[in-house]
Coordinates of C-alpha atoms and ligand atoms in Angstrom, one line a residue:
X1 CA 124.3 96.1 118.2
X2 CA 123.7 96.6 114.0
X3 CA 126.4 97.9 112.7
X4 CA 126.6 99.5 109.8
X5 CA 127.6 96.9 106.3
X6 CA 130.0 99.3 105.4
X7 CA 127.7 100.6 102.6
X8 CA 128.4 97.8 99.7
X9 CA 127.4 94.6 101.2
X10 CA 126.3 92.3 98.9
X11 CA 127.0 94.5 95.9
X12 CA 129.5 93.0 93.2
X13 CA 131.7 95.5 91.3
X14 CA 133.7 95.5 88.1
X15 CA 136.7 97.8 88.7
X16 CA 138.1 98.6 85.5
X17 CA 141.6 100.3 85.4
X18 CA 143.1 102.3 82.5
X19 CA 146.6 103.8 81.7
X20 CA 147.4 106.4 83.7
X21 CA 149.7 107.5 87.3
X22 CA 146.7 107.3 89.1
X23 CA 146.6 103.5 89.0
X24 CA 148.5 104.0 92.5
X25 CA 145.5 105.0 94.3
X26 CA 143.5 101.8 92.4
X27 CA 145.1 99.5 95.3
X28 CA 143.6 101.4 97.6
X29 CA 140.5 101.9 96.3
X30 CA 140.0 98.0 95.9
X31 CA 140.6 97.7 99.3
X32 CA 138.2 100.2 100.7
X33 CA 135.8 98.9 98.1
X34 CA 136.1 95.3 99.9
X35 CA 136.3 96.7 103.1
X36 CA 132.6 98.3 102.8
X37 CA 131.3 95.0 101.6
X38 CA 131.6 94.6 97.9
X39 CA 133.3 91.7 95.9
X40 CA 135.4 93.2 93.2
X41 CA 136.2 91.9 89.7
X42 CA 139.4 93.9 88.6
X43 CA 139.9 93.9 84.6
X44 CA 142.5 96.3 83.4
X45 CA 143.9 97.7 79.8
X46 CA 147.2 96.7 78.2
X47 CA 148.2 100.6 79.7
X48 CA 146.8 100.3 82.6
X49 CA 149.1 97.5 82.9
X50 CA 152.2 99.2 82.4
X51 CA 151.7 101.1 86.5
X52 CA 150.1 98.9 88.5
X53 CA 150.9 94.7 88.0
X54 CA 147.8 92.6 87.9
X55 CA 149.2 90.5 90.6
X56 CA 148.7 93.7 93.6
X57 CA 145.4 94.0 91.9
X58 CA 144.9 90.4 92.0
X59 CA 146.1 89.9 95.6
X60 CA 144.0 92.6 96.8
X61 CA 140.7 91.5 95.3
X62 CA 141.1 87.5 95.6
X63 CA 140.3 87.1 92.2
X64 CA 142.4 86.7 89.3
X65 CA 142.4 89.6 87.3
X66 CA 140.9 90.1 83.4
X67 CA 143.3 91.9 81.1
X68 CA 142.2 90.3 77.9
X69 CA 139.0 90.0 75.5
X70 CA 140.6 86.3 74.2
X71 CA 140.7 85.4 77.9
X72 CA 140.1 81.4 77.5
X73 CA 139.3 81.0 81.5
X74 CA 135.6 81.3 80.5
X75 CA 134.0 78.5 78.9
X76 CA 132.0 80.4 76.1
X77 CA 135.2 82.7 75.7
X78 CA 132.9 85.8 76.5
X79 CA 134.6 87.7 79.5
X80 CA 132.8 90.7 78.1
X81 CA 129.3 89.3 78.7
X82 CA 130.0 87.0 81.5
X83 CA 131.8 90.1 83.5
X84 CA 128.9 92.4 83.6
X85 CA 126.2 90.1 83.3
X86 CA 126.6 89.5 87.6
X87 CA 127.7 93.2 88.0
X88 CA 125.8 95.9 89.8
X89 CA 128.2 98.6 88.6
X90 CA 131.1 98.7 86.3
X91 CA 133.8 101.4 88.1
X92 CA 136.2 102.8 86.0
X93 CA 139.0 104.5 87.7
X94 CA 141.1 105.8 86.9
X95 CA 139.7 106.6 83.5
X96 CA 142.0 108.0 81.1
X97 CA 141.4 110.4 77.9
X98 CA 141.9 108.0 75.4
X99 CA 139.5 105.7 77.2
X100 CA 137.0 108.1 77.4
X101 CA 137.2 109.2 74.0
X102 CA 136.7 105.1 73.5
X103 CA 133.4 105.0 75.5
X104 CA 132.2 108.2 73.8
X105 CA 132.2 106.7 70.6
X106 CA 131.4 103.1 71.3
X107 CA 134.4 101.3 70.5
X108 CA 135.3 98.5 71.5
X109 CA 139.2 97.2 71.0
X110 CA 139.5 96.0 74.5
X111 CA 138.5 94.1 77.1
X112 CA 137.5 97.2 79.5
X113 CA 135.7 99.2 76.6
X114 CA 134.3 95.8 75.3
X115 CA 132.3 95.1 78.4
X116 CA 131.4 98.6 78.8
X117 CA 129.8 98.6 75.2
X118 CA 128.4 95.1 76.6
X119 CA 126.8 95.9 79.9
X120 CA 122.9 96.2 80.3
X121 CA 122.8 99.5 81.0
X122 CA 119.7 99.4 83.2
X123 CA 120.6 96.9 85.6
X124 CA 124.7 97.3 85.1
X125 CA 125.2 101.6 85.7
X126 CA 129.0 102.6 84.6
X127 CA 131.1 105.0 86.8
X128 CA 134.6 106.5 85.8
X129 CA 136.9 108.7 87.9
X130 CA 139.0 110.8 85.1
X131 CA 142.0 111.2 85.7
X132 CA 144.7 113.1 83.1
X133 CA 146.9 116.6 83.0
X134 CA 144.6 119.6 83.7
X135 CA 145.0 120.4 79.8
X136 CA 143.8 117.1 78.5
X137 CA 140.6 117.6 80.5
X138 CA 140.0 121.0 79.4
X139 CA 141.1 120.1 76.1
X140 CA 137.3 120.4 74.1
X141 CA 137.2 116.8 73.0
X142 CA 137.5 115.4 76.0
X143 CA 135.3 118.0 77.0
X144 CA 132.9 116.6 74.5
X145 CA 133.5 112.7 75.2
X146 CA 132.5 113.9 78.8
X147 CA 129.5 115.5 78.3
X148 CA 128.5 112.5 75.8
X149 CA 128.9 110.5 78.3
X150 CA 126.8 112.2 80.8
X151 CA 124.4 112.3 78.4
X152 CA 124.4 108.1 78.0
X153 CA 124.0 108.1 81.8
X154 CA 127.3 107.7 83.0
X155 CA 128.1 108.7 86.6
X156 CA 131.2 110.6 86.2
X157 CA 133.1 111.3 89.7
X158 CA 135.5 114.7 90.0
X159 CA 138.0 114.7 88.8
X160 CA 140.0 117.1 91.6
X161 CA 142.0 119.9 91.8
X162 CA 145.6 120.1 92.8
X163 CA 148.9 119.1 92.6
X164 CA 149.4 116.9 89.3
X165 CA 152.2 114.1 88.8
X166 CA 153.4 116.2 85.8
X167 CA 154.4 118.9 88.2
X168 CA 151.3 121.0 86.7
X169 CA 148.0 122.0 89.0
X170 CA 144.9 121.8 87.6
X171 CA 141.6 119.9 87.3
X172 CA 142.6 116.4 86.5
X173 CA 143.1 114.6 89.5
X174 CA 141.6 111.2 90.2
X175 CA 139.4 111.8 93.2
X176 CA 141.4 109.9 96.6
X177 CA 140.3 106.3 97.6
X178 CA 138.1 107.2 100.4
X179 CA 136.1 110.4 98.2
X180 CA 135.5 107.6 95.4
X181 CA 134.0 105.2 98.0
X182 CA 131.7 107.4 99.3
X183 CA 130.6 108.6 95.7
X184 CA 129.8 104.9 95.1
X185 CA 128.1 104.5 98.3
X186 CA 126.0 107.2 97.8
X187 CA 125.3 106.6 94.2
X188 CA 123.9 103.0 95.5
X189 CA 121.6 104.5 98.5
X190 CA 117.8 105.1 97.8
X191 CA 117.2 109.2 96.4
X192 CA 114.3 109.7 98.6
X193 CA 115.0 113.6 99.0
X194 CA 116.0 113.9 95.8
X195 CA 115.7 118.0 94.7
X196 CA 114.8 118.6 98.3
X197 CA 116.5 121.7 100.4
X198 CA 117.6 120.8 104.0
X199 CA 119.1 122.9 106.2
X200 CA 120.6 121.2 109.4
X201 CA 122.3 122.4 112.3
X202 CA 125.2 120.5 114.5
X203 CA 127.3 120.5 116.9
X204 CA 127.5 122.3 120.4
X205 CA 127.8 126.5 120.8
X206 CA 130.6 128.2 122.8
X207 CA 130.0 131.1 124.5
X208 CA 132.4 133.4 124.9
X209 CA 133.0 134.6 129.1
X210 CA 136.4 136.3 128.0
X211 CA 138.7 136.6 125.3
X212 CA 140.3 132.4 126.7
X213 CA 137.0 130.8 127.9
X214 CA 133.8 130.0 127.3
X215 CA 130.4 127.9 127.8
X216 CA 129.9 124.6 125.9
X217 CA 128.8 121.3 126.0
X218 CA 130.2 117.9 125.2
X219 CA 128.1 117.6 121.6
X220 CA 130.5 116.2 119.3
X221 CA 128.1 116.7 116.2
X222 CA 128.6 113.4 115.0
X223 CA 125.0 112.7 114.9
X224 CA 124.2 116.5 112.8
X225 CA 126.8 115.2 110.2
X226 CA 125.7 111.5 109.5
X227 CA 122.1 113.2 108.9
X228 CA 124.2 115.4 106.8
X229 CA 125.7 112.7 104.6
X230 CA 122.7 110.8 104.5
X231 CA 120.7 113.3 103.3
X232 CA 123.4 114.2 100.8
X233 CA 122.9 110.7 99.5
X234 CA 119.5 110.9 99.1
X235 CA 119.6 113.1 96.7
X236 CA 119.4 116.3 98.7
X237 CA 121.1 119.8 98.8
X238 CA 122.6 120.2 102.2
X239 CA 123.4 123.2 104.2
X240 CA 125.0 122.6 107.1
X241 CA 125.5 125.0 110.1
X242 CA 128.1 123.5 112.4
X243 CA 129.0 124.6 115.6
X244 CA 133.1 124.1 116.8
X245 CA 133.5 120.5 116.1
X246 CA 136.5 118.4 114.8
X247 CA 134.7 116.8 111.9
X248 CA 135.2 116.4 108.3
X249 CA 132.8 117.9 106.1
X250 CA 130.9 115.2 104.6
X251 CA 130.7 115.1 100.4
X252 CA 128.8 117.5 98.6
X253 CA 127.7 119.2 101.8
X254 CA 127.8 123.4 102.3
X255 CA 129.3 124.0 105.3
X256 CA 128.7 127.1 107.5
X257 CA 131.3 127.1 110.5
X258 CA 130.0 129.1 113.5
X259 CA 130.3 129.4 117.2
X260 CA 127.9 131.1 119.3
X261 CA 123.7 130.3 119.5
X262 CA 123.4 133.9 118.1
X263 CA 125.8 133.2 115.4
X264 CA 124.0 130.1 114.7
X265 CA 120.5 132.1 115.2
X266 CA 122.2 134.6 112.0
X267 CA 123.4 132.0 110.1
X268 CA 119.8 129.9 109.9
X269 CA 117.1 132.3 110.2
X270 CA 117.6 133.5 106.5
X271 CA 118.1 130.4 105.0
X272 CA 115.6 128.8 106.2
X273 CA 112.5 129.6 104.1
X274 CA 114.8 128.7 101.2
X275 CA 114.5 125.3 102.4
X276 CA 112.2 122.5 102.7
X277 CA 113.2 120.6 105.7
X278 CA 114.9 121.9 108.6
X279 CA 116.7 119.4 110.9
X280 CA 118.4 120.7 114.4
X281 CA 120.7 118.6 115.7
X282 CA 122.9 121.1 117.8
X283 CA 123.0 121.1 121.2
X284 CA 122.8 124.8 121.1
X285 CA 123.5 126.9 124.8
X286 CA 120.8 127.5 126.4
X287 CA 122.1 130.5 128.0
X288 CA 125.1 132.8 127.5
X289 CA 127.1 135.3 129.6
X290 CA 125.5 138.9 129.5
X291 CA 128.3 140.8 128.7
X292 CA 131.8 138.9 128.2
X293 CA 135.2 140.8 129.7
X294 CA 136.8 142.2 126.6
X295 CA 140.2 140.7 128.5
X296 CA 141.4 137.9 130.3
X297 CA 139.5 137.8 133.4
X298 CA 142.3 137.7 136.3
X299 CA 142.7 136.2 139.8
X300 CA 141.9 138.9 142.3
X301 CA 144.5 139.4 145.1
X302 CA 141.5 139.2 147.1
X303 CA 140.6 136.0 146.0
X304 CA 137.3 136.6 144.9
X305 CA 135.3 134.4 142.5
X306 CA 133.9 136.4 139.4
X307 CA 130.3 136.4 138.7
X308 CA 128.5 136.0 135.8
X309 CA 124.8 137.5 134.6
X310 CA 123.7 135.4 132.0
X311 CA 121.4 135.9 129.2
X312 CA 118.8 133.8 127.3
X313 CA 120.1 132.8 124.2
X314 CA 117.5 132.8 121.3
X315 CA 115.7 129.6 120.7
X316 CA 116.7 128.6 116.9
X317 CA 114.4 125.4 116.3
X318 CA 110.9 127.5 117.4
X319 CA 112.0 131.1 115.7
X320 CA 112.0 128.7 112.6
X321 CA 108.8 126.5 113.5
X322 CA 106.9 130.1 113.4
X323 CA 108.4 131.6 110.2
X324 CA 104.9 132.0 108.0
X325 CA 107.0 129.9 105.1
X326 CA 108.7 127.5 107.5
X327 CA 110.4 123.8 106.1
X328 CA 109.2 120.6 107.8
X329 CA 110.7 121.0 111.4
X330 CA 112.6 118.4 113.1
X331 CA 113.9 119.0 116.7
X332 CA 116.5 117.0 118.7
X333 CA 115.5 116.0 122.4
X334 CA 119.2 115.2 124.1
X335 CA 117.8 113.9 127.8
X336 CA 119.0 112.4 130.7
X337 CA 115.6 110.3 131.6
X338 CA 111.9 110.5 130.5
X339 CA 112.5 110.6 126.9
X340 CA 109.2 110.2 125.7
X341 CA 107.3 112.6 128.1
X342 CA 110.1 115.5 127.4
X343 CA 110.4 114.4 123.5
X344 CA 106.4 114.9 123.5
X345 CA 106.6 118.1 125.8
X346 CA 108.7 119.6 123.3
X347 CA 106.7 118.6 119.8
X348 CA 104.1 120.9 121.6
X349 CA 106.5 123.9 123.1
X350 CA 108.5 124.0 119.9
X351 CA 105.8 123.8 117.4
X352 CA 107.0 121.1 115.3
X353 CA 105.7 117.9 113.5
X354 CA 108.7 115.8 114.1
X355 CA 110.7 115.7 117.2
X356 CA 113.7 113.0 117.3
X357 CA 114.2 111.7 120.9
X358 CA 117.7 110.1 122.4
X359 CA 119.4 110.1 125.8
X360 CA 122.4 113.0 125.8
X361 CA 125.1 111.7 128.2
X362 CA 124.8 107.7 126.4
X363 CA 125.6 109.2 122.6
X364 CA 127.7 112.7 123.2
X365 CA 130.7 112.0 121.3
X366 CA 130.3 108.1 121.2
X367 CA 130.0 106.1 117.3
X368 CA 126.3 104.6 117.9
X369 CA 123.0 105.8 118.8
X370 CA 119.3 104.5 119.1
X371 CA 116.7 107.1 118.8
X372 CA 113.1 107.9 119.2
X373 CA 110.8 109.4 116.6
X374 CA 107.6 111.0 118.4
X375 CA 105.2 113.2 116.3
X376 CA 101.1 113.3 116.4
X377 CA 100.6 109.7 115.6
X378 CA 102.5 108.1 118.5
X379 CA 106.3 107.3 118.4
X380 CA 108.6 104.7 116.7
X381 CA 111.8 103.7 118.3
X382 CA 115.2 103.2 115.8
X383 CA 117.6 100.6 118.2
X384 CA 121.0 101.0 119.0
X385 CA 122.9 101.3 115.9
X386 CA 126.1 102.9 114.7
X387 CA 124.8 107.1 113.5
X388 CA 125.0 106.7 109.9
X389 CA 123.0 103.6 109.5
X390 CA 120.6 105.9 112.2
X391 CA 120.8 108.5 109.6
X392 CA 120.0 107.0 107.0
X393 CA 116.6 106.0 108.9
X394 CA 115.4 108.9 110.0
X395 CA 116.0 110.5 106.5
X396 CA 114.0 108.0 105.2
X397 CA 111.2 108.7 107.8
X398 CA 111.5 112.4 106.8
X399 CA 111.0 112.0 103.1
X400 CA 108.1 109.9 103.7
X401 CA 106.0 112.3 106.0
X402 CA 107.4 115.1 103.4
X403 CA 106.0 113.1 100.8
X404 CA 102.6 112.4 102.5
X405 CA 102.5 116.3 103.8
X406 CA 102.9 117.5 100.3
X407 CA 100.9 114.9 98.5
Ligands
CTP1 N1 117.3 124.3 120.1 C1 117.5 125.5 119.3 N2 117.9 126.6 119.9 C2 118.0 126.7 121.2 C3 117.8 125.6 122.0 C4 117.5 124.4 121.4 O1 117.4 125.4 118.1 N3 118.4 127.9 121.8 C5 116.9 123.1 119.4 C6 117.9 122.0 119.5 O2 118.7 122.0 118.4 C7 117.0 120.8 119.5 C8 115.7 121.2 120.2 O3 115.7 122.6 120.1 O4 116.5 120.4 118.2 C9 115.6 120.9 121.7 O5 116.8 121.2 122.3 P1 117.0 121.0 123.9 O6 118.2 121.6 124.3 O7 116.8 119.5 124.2 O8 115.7 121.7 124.4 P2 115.5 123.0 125.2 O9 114.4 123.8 124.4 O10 116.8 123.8 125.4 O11 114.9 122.5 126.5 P3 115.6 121.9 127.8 O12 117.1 122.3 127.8 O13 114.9 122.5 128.9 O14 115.5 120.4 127.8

């Protein structure tokens, strides 16, 4: 099976540490930076130095580290060229005040603002993770530095809000290990929806019988949010509407928690026209009890089994595929057998140019996938591979038939 590379294979990375507590989570962030596939060049300031030893950082990497401009490892004596010259990214984190203030200006006393000031910045992009008290950030010179920054195209990531080593709360926070490594894979994948609206729906429903139980299905929505991410990291704004599911919400994604179909029905029927692609991915009930108990249903003395009359629920995915101002429609088929003929059946019933095809009981809750794309033109099959990496495909086949519809 193809798994997926983690996100960073073949990608090398100049990590760049500055002075500040947040060094602590540096260690980690190397080693989830590895872990998805990068190599890593560590260089870090005379401060930076003073929290973290270059040995962990050294250990951690498999690279010695750079700490110095006069370092006479490199033949020519130019770590500040040679570094950045056979980097795809310089990452600064954590980057503190003072060493924004440096890049801001364009100075140049070190090796880390050196080889900033020294990168290509076409082919060599520069990320920093801030991280300082919540009054140093909102002070308005590094409020400036920041927005000069931006405005030489640097990728600046958080920082977060919370607790503070100083005892303080506030903006300031370096983002956590993890949150940084999916900024940088994200910055790194292909911004085919870029300015695009998508709306996508996830997860199974529940359906109330009483007050303790309900209807649902064995969705775990892991599929909805890897489209979720993906599209997120092509550049889109993401809405999504998530059935009862044990998942994380993924980066830079709005999040609408509901339960029911009809609560799912509420939540998507007015977005949608605000959007320009609707994705559903929820295994969404097809039918519900008529009228739930308003208590606990109890055993009968009798022994008599209760009965339910149950009601259609409404269908989400065709109510959308007839709004007059509908997004680009793309269904789910979760079968059992007959993929094709029931993924093809319901690109006709549902109204819809894009219907995504894969068997239910082989993917509910499991880490991989392989899927079938049928619209007009015929079908194309995406094999067994783990759901982001699936994702990331069918966002990719979405943007280019949005591109192609709207061209
Ligand atoms: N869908 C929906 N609202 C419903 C039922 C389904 O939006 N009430 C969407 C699903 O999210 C999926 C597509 O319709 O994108 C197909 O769902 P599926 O359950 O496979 O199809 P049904 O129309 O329910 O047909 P059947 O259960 O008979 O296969």
């Amino acid at each position: 099976m193809y798994t997926s590379d983690g996100g960073l294979a073949g990608l090398h990375i100049v990590l760049g540490l500055s002075g500040g507590v947040a060094c602590f989570k540096s260690a980690e962030l190397l080693r989830v930076l590895t872990k998805a596939g990068a190599t890593v060049q560590v260089v870090m300031t005379a401060a930076a130095e003073q929290f973290i030893t270059a040995v962990t950082m050294q250990a951690l990497s498999g690279r010695p580290v750079y700490t110095s401009q006069w370092d006479a490892r490199e033949p020519n004596n130019m770590a500040h060229i040679n570094l950045t010259r056979e980097a795809d990214a310089v990452l600064i984190a954590p980057a503190s005040a003072d060493l924004m203030a440096k890049l801001a200006h364009g100075q140049a006393d070190d090796l880390l603002s050196l080889l900033c000031l020294a990168r290509p910045v076409h082919t060599c992009p520069l990320l920093i993770a801030p991280a300082m008290n919540r009054e140093m950030w909102a002070h308005p010179a590094t409020q400036r530095n920041a927005a000069q920054l931006r405005a030489d195209g640097t990728v600046i990531l958080g920082p977060d809000n919370g607790d503070q080593a100083c005892g303080e709360t506030g903006d300031g926070r370096m983002l956590e290990a993890l949150d940084l490594l999916a900024e940088v894979v994200s910055f790194f994948q292909p911004k085919s929806l870029l300015g695009k609206t998508v709306l996508i729906t996830a997860g199974p429903t529940y359906e109330a019988i009483d007050p303790v139980r309900g209807i649902t299905n064995l969705s775990s929505g892991k599929m909805g949010f890897a489209i979720a991410r993906a599209a997120a990291e092509a550049g889109a704004q993401v809405t999504l509407v998530a059935g009862p599911v044990a998942l994380d919400t993924p980066r830079g994604v709005r999040r609408i928690d509901v339960r029911s179909a009809q609560q799912m029905f509420d939540a998507v029927l007015p977005a949608a026209p605000r959007h320009d692609v609707f994705i559903a991915t929820a295994a969404v009930a097809d039918w519900r009890p008529a009228a739930p108990a308003t208590h606990k249903i109890k055993k009968n003395a009798d022994k008599s089994v209760p009965s339910f009359q149950m009601t259609e629920n409404p269908d989400i995915l065709a109510s959308v595929a007839a709004l007059p101002d509908r997004p680009y429609c793309v269904g789910f088929a979760a079968e059992s057998q007959d993929l094709l003929k029931h993924a093809r059946e319901k690109l006709q019933r549902k109204n819809v140019p894009l219907v995504v095809g894969n068997i239910g009981p082989a993917t509910f809750g499991a880490d991989d996938n392989a899927l079938t794309l049928v619209d007009a033109q015929g079908h194309t099959e995406l094999p067994r591979a783990d759901k982001l990496s699936l994702a990331r495909h069918l966002v990719a086949e979405i943007a280019r038939r949005l591109a192609a519809n709207t061209a």
